[in-house]
C-alpha positions as YAML, in Angstrom:
chain: A
units: angstrom
residues:
- id: 1
  name: MET
  ca: [0.00, 0.00, 0.00]
- id: 2
  name: SER
  ca: [1.45, 3.35, -0.95]
- id: 3
  name: SER
  ca: [1.35, 6.35, 1.29]
- id: 4
  name: VAL
  ca: [-0.67, 9.44, 0.42]
- id: 5
  name: GLU
  ca: [0.95, 12.86, 0.27]
- id: 6
  name: ILE
  ca: [-0.59, 15.61, 2.38]
- id: 7
  name: GLN
  ca: [-0.09, 19.34, 2.51]
- id: 8
  name: PRO
  ca: [2.07, 20.68, 5.39]
- id: 9
  name: TYR
  ca: [0.06, 21.54, 8.47]
- id: 10
  name: ARG
  ca: [-0.29, 25.20, 9.42]
- id: 11
  name: ARG
  ca: [-0.54, 25.53, 13.19]
- id: 12
  name: TRP
  ca: [-3.54, 27.38, 14.52]
- id: 13
  name: ARG
  ca: [-2.24, 30.51, 16.26]
- id: 14
  name: GLN
  ca: [-5.07, 32.98, 16.71]
- id: 15
  name: ALA
  ca: [-8.21, 30.85, 16.55]
- id: 16
  name: LEU
  ca: [-9.72, 27.43, 17.18]
- id: 17
  name: PHE
  ca: [-11.54, 25.89, 14.24]
- id: 18
  name: TRP
  ca: [-14.62, 23.74, 14.81]
- id: 19
  name: ILE
  ca: [-15.08, 21.68, 11.70]
- id: 20
  name: SER
  ca: [-18.06, 19.52, 10.85]
- id: 21
  name: MET
  ca: [-19.33, 18.07, 7.61]
- id: 22
  name: PRO
  ca: [-23.11, 18.19, 7.02]
- id: 23
  name: LEU
  ca: [-24.54, 16.72, 3.82]
- id: 24
  name: GLY
  ca: [-24.67, 20.09, 2.14]
- id: 25
  name: GLY
  ca: [-20.92, 20.70, 2.51]
- id: 26
  name: LEU
  ca: [-18.32, 21.70, 5.03]
- id: 27
  name: ALA
  ca: [-19.36, 24.11, 7.76]
- id: 28
  name: ILE
  ca: [-16.71, 25.90, 9.76]
- id: 29
  name: LEU
  ca: [-17.28, 27.76, 12.99]
- id: 30
  name: VAL
  ca: [-14.34, 29.82, 14.13]
- id: 31
  name: ILE
  ca: [-14.07, 30.51, 17.83]
- id: 32
  name: VAL
  ca: [-11.66, 33.40, 18.33]
- id: 33
  name: GLY
  ca: [-9.34, 33.47, 21.32]
- id: 34
  name: LEU
  ca: [-7.03, 31.04, 22.99]
- id: 35
  name: GLY
  ca: [-8.21, 29.09, 26.01]
- id: 36
  name: ALA
  ca: [-6.16, 27.82, 28.89]
- id: 37
  name: THR
  ca: [-4.12, 24.69, 28.16]
- id: 38
  name: VAL
  ca: [-3.25, 22.03, 30.71]
- id: 39
  name: VAL
  ca: [-0.86, 19.12, 30.12]
- id: 40
  name: ALA
  ca: [-2.28, 16.11, 31.93]
- id: 41
  name: ALA
  ca: [-1.23, 12.57, 32.66]
- id: 42
  name: ASN
  ca: [-3.20, 9.76, 31.07]
- id: 43
  name: ARG
  ca: [-5.03, 7.01, 32.89]
- id: 44
  name: PRO
  ca: [-4.53, 3.75, 30.94]
- id: 45
  name: SER
  ca: [-7.03, 0.97, 31.49]
- id: 46
  name: ASP
  ca: [-6.18, -2.72, 31.67]
- id: 47
  name: ASN
  ca: [-7.01, -3.38, 28.02]
- id: 48
  name: HIS
  ca: [-7.91, -1.59, 24.80]
- id: 49
  name: SER
  ca: [-11.65, -1.63, 25.40]
- id: 50
  name: ARG
  ca: [-13.59, 0.92, 27.45]
- id: 51
  name: SER
  ca: [-13.52, 0.20, 31.15]
- id: 52
  name: SER
  ca: [-15.32, 1.83, 34.05]
- id: 53
  name: TYR
  ca: [-13.91, 5.21, 35.02]
- id: 54
  name: SER
  ca: [-12.93, 5.65, 38.67]
- id: 55
  name: GLY
  ca: [-12.58, 9.31, 39.56]
- id: 56
  name: PRO
  ca: [-11.97, 10.82, 43.00]
- id: 57
  name: THR
  ca: [-15.64, 10.72, 44.09]
- id: 58
  name: GLY
  ca: [-19.05, 10.86, 42.48]
- id: 59
  name: THR
  ca: [-21.04, 9.04, 39.82]
- id: 60
  name: TYR
  ca: [-19.71, 8.68, 36.30]
- id: 61
  name: THR
  ca: [-21.43, 7.70, 33.05]
- id: 62
  name: ASP
  ca: [-19.84, 6.65, 29.76]
- id: 63
  name: ILE
  ca: [-21.66, 8.80, 27.18]
- id: 64
  name: THR
  ca: [-19.44, 8.03, 24.17]
- id: 65
  name: THR
  ca: [-22.19, 6.41, 22.13]
- id: 66
  name: ARG
  ca: [-24.38, 9.52, 22.53]
- id: 67
  name: ALA
  ca: [-21.87, 11.60, 20.57]
- id: 68
  name: SER
  ca: [-21.89, 12.15, 16.85]
- id: 69
  name: VAL
  ca: [-18.43, 12.49, 15.32]
- id: 70
  name: SER
  ca: [-16.92, 13.93, 12.15]
- id: 71
  name: ALA
  ca: [-13.38, 14.20, 10.81]
- id: 72
  name: SER
  ca: [-12.16, 16.72, 8.26]
- id: 73
  name: ARG
  ca: [-10.21, 13.97, 6.47]
- id: 74
  name: THR
  ca: [-10.47, 10.18, 6.32]
- id: 75
  name: ALA
  ca: [-8.51, 7.53, 4.46]
- id: 76
  name: PRO
  ca: [-10.36, 5.56, 1.76]
- id: 77
  name: PRO
  ca: [-11.39, 1.94, 2.39]
- id: 78
  name: ALA
  ca: [-8.71, -0.74, 2.04]
- id: 79
  name: LEU
  ca: [-8.48, -4.54, 1.90]
- id: 80
  name: ASP
  ca: [-7.45, -6.66, 4.87]
- id: 81
  name: GLY
  ca: [-5.35, -9.82, 4.67]
- id: 82
  name: ALA
  ca: [-8.37, -11.89, 3.64]
- id: 83
  name: GLY
  ca: [-9.40, -9.48, 0.90]
- id: 84
  name: ALA
  ca: [-12.34, -7.99, 2.82]
- id: 85
  name: THR
  ca: [-13.03, -4.28, 2.41]
- id: 86
  name: ILE
  ca: [-12.39, -2.28, 5.57]
- id: 87
  name: SER
  ca: [-13.90, 1.19, 6.11]
- id: 88
  name: TYR
  ca: [-12.21, 3.84, 8.28]
- id: 89
  name: ASP
  ca: [-15.19, 6.10, 8.92]
- id: 90
  name: ALA
  ca: [-15.04, 8.49, 11.88]
- id: 91
  name: THR
  ca: [-17.99, 6.71, 13.51]
- id: 92
  name: ASN
  ca: [-15.65, 3.77, 14.21]
- id: 93
  name: MET
  ca: [-14.23, 5.88, 17.06]
- id: 94
  name: VAL
  ca: [-17.49, 5.76, 19.01]
- id: 95
  name: ASP
  ca: [-18.73, 2.22, 18.26]
- id: 96
  name: GLY
  ca: [-17.01, 0.58, 21.24]
- id: 97
  name: THR
  ca: [-15.19, -1.92, 18.99]
- id: 98
  name: PRO
  ca: [-11.39, -1.54, 19.16]
- id: 99
  name: SER
  ca: [-10.83, -3.67, 16.04]
- id: 100
  name: THR
  ca: [-12.49, -0.94, 13.95]
- id: 101
  name: ALA
  ca: [-10.81, 2.42, 13.50]
- id: 102
  name: TRP
  ca: [-10.86, 5.87, 11.96]
- id: 103
  name: ARG
  ca: [-7.77, 6.41, 9.86]
- id: 104
  name: ALA
  ca: [-6.25, 9.31, 7.90]
- id: 105
  name: PRO
  ca: [-3.17, 9.56, 5.65]
- id: 106
  name: GLY
  ca: [0.06, 10.88, 7.14]
- id: 107
  name: ASP
  ca: [0.50, 12.19, 10.68]
- id: 108
  name: ALA
  ca: [-3.05, 13.68, 10.83]
- id: 109
  name: THR
  ca: [-1.84, 16.91, 12.47]
- id: 110
  name: ASP
  ca: [-3.95, 18.85, 9.96]
- id: 111
  name: VAL
  ca: [-7.14, 16.96, 10.81]
- id: 112
  name: ALA
  ca: [-9.98, 18.26, 13.01]
- id: 113
  name: ILE
  ca: [-12.05, 15.59, 14.76]
- id: 114
  name: VAL
  ca: [-15.23, 16.93, 16.34]
- id: 115
  name: PHE
  ca: [-17.50, 15.13, 18.82]
- id: 116
  name: THR
  ca: [-20.94, 16.68, 19.29]
- id: 117
  name: LEU
  ca: [-23.14, 15.76, 22.25]
- id: 118
  name: PRO
  ca: [-26.95, 16.12, 22.30]
- id: 119
  name: GLU
  ca: [-26.62, 18.79, 25.00]
- id: 120
  name: PRO
  ca: [-23.88, 20.33, 27.16]
- id: 121
  name: VAL
  ca: [-22.79, 18.08, 30.03]
- id: 122
  name: ARG
  ca: [-20.13, 18.17, 32.74]
- id: 123
  name: LEU
  ca: [-17.28, 15.89, 31.73]
- id: 124
  name: ALA
  ca: [-15.00, 13.99, 34.10]
- id: 125
  name: ALA
  ca: [-12.67, 12.35, 31.57]
- id: 126
  name: VAL
  ca: [-11.88, 11.91, 27.88]
- id: 127
  name: GLY
  ca: [-9.60, 9.40, 26.25]
- id: 128
  name: LEU
  ca: [-8.75, 7.22, 23.29]
- id: 129
  name: VAL
  ca: [-6.89, 4.16, 22.04]
- id: 130
  name: PRO
  ca: [-3.96, 5.86, 20.26]
- id: 131
  name: GLY
  ca: [-3.76, 3.63, 17.21]
- id: 132
  name: TYR
  ca: [-5.29, 0.74, 15.28]
- id: 133
  name: ALA
  ca: [-5.80, -1.95, 17.96]
- id: 134
  name: LYS
  ca: [-6.27, -4.86, 15.58]
- id: 135
  name: GLN
  ca: [-4.46, -8.03, 14.63]
- id: 136
  name: ASP
  ca: [-5.30, -9.08, 11.08]
- id: 137
  name: PRO
  ca: [-7.31, -12.30, 11.42]
- id: 138
  name: ALA
  ca: [-5.91, -13.74, 8.19]
- id: 139
  name: THR
  ca: [-2.23, -12.83, 8.41]
- id: 140
  name: GLY
  ca: [-1.69, -12.11, 12.11]
- id: 141
  name: VAL
  ca: [-0.14, -8.73, 11.29]
- id: 142
  name: ASP
  ca: [-0.23, -6.25, 14.18]
- id: 143
  name: ARG
  ca: [-2.02, -3.21, 12.73]
- id: 144
  name: PHE
  ca: [-1.12, -1.14, 15.79]
- id: 145
  name: THR
  ca: [2.63, -1.11, 15.13]
- id: 146
  name: GLN
  ca: [2.13, -1.17, 11.36]
- id: 147
  name: ASN
  ca: [0.33, 2.21, 11.33]
- id: 148
  name: ARG
  ca: [1.25, 5.48, 13.02]
- id: 149
  name: ARG
  ca: [0.31, 5.84, 16.69]
- id: 150
  name: ILE
  ca: [-0.66, 9.06, 18.43]
- id: 151
  name: SER
  ca: [1.88, 10.16, 21.05]
- id: 152
  name: ARG
  ca: [0.34, 13.54, 21.94]
- id: 153
  name: ALA
  ca: [-3.05, 15.15, 21.35]
- id: 154
  name: ARG
  ca: [-5.14, 18.12, 22.48]
- id: 155
  name: TRP
  ca: [-8.79, 18.09, 23.57]
- id: 156
  name: VAL
  ca: [-10.49, 21.49, 23.11]
- id: 157
  name: PHE
  ca: [-13.84, 22.40, 24.68]
- id: 158
  name: GLU
  ca: [-16.53, 24.96, 23.84]
- id: 159
  name: ASP
  ca: [-15.40, 27.47, 26.45]
- id: 160
  name: GLY
  ca: [-11.96, 27.68, 24.80]
- id: 161
  name: THR
  ca: [-10.14, 25.66, 27.47]
- id: 162
  name: SER
  ca: [-8.10, 22.66, 26.43]
- id: 163
  name: VAL
  ca: [-6.08, 19.79, 27.83]
- id: 164
  name: GLU
  ca: [-3.07, 18.10, 26.23]
- id: 165
  name: GLN
  ca: [-2.67, 14.37, 26.69]
- id: 166
  name: VAL
  ca: [0.50, 12.31, 26.29]
- id: 167
  name: PHE
  ca: [0.04, 8.64, 25.33]
- id: 168
  name: GLN
  ca: [1.98, 5.50, 26.01]
- id: 169
  name: ASP
  ca: [2.78, 3.51, 22.88]
- id: 170
  name: THR
  ca: [0.36, 0.73, 23.77]
- id: 171
  name: ALA
  ca: [-3.00, -0.35, 22.31]
- id: 172
  name: ARG
  ca: [-5.01, 0.49, 25.43]
- id: 173
  name: MET
  ca: [-7.69, 2.98, 26.32]
- id: 174
  name: GLN
  ca: [-5.85, 5.92, 27.87]
- id: 175
  name: ARG
  ca: [-7.83, 8.68, 29.61]
- id: 176
  name: THR
  ca: [-7.22, 12.04, 31.18]
- id: 177
  name: SER
  ca: [-9.35, 13.71, 33.83]
- id: 178
  name: VAL
  ca: [-11.18, 16.95, 33.02]
- id: 179
  name: ASP
  ca: [-13.78, 19.14, 34.71]
- id: 180
  name: VAL
  ca: [-15.66, 21.15, 32.09]
- id: 181
  name: VAL
  ca: [-19.20, 21.66, 30.82]
- id: 182
  name: THR
  ca: [-19.37, 21.33, 27.04]
- id: 183
  name: GLY
  ca: [-21.53, 20.10, 24.19]
- id: 184
  name: ARG
  ca: [-18.72, 19.85, 21.68]
- id: 185
  name: ILE
  ca: [-15.16, 18.51, 21.79]
- id: 186
  name: LEU
  ca: [-12.42, 19.11, 19.26]
- id: 187
  name: LEU
  ca: [-9.62, 16.54, 19.09]
- id: 188
  name: GLN
  ca: [-6.32, 17.64, 17.52]
- id: 189
  name: VAL
  ca: [-3.45, 15.22, 16.89]
- id: 190
  name: LEU
  ca: [-0.19, 16.94, 17.86]
- id: 191
  name: ALA
  ca: [2.42, 14.21, 17.35]
- id: 192
  name: THR
  ca: [2.65, 10.60, 16.19]
- id: 193
  name: VAL
  ca: [5.05, 7.65, 16.22]
- id: 194
  name: PRO
  ca: [5.82, 6.33, 12.70]
- id: 195
  name: GLY
  ca: [4.86, 2.81, 11.70]
- id: 196
  name: SER
  ca: [5.81, 0.91, 8.56]
- id: 197
  name: PRO
  ca: [6.82, 3.20, 5.64]
- id: 198
  name: ASP
  ca: [4.20, 1.45, 3.50]
- id: 199
  name: PHE
  ca: [1.45, 2.26, 6.00]
- id: 200
  name: ASP
  ca: [1.77, 6.00, 6.55]
- id: 201
  name: PHE
  ca: [-1.60, 6.39, 8.27]
- id: 202
  name: THR
  ca: [-2.68, 7.64, 11.69]
- id: 203
  name: ALA
  ca: [-5.50, 5.71, 13.35]
- id: 204
  name: VAL
  ca: [-7.78, 5.88, 16.40]
- id: 205
  name: SER
  ca: [-9.58, 2.66, 17.30]
- id: 206
  name: ASP
  ca: [-11.85, 3.95, 20.03]
- id: 207
  name: THR
  ca: [-12.57, 6.98, 22.19]
- id: 208
  name: GLN
  ca: [-14.23, 7.49, 25.55]
- id: 209
  name: ILE
  ca: [-16.23, 10.43, 26.90]
- id: 210
  name: VAL
  ca: [-17.19, 10.23, 30.59]
- id: 211
  name: ALA
  ca: [-19.75, 12.49, 32.24]
- id: 212
  name: SER
  ca: [-20.01, 13.26, 35.96]
- id: 213
  name: SER
  ca: [-23.15, 13.87, 37.96]
...
């Protein structure tokens, strides 16, 4: 499989761009101003599926499946080792199945991934599996190490605040604690670890959005 060339990424300096893709075309909402940024430690779970979140105190609810998700760029479908067609749609990030994934060509630092909730809620944690957590059933190839893996990302919320998360290079759900009320979350990939030269793609197998009450 050949890699796909992408245009160099221009860092956002004076604005945050919310990008979604309705059927009629691409709609862009620009929120001017920089919010506060916090670099936080991740909370890996025991495996690459979603596990119960244990915060300091309180009641927590996994609301990932309530979110709609869009990505400004997605890789086209490809064939697995058995010749089956595999789709890399953004909705794979919220389906709770780590063996499916969203994928984009290159390091994906120019991609905006937006999660939209039905209504604003107070969040306790956000997280993701930082790669393609799949072993090809026909060939046994480890898709996680074959593709790029995310090493650092930024979560941006509607009030302009954001949190940066650093990831371990493992195919596990890794979360970071937050305390913010928001109805929309922007995920920006900041850095990746290269995989095989023939598989120059960045993938996310699953995400997790946890609400507090």
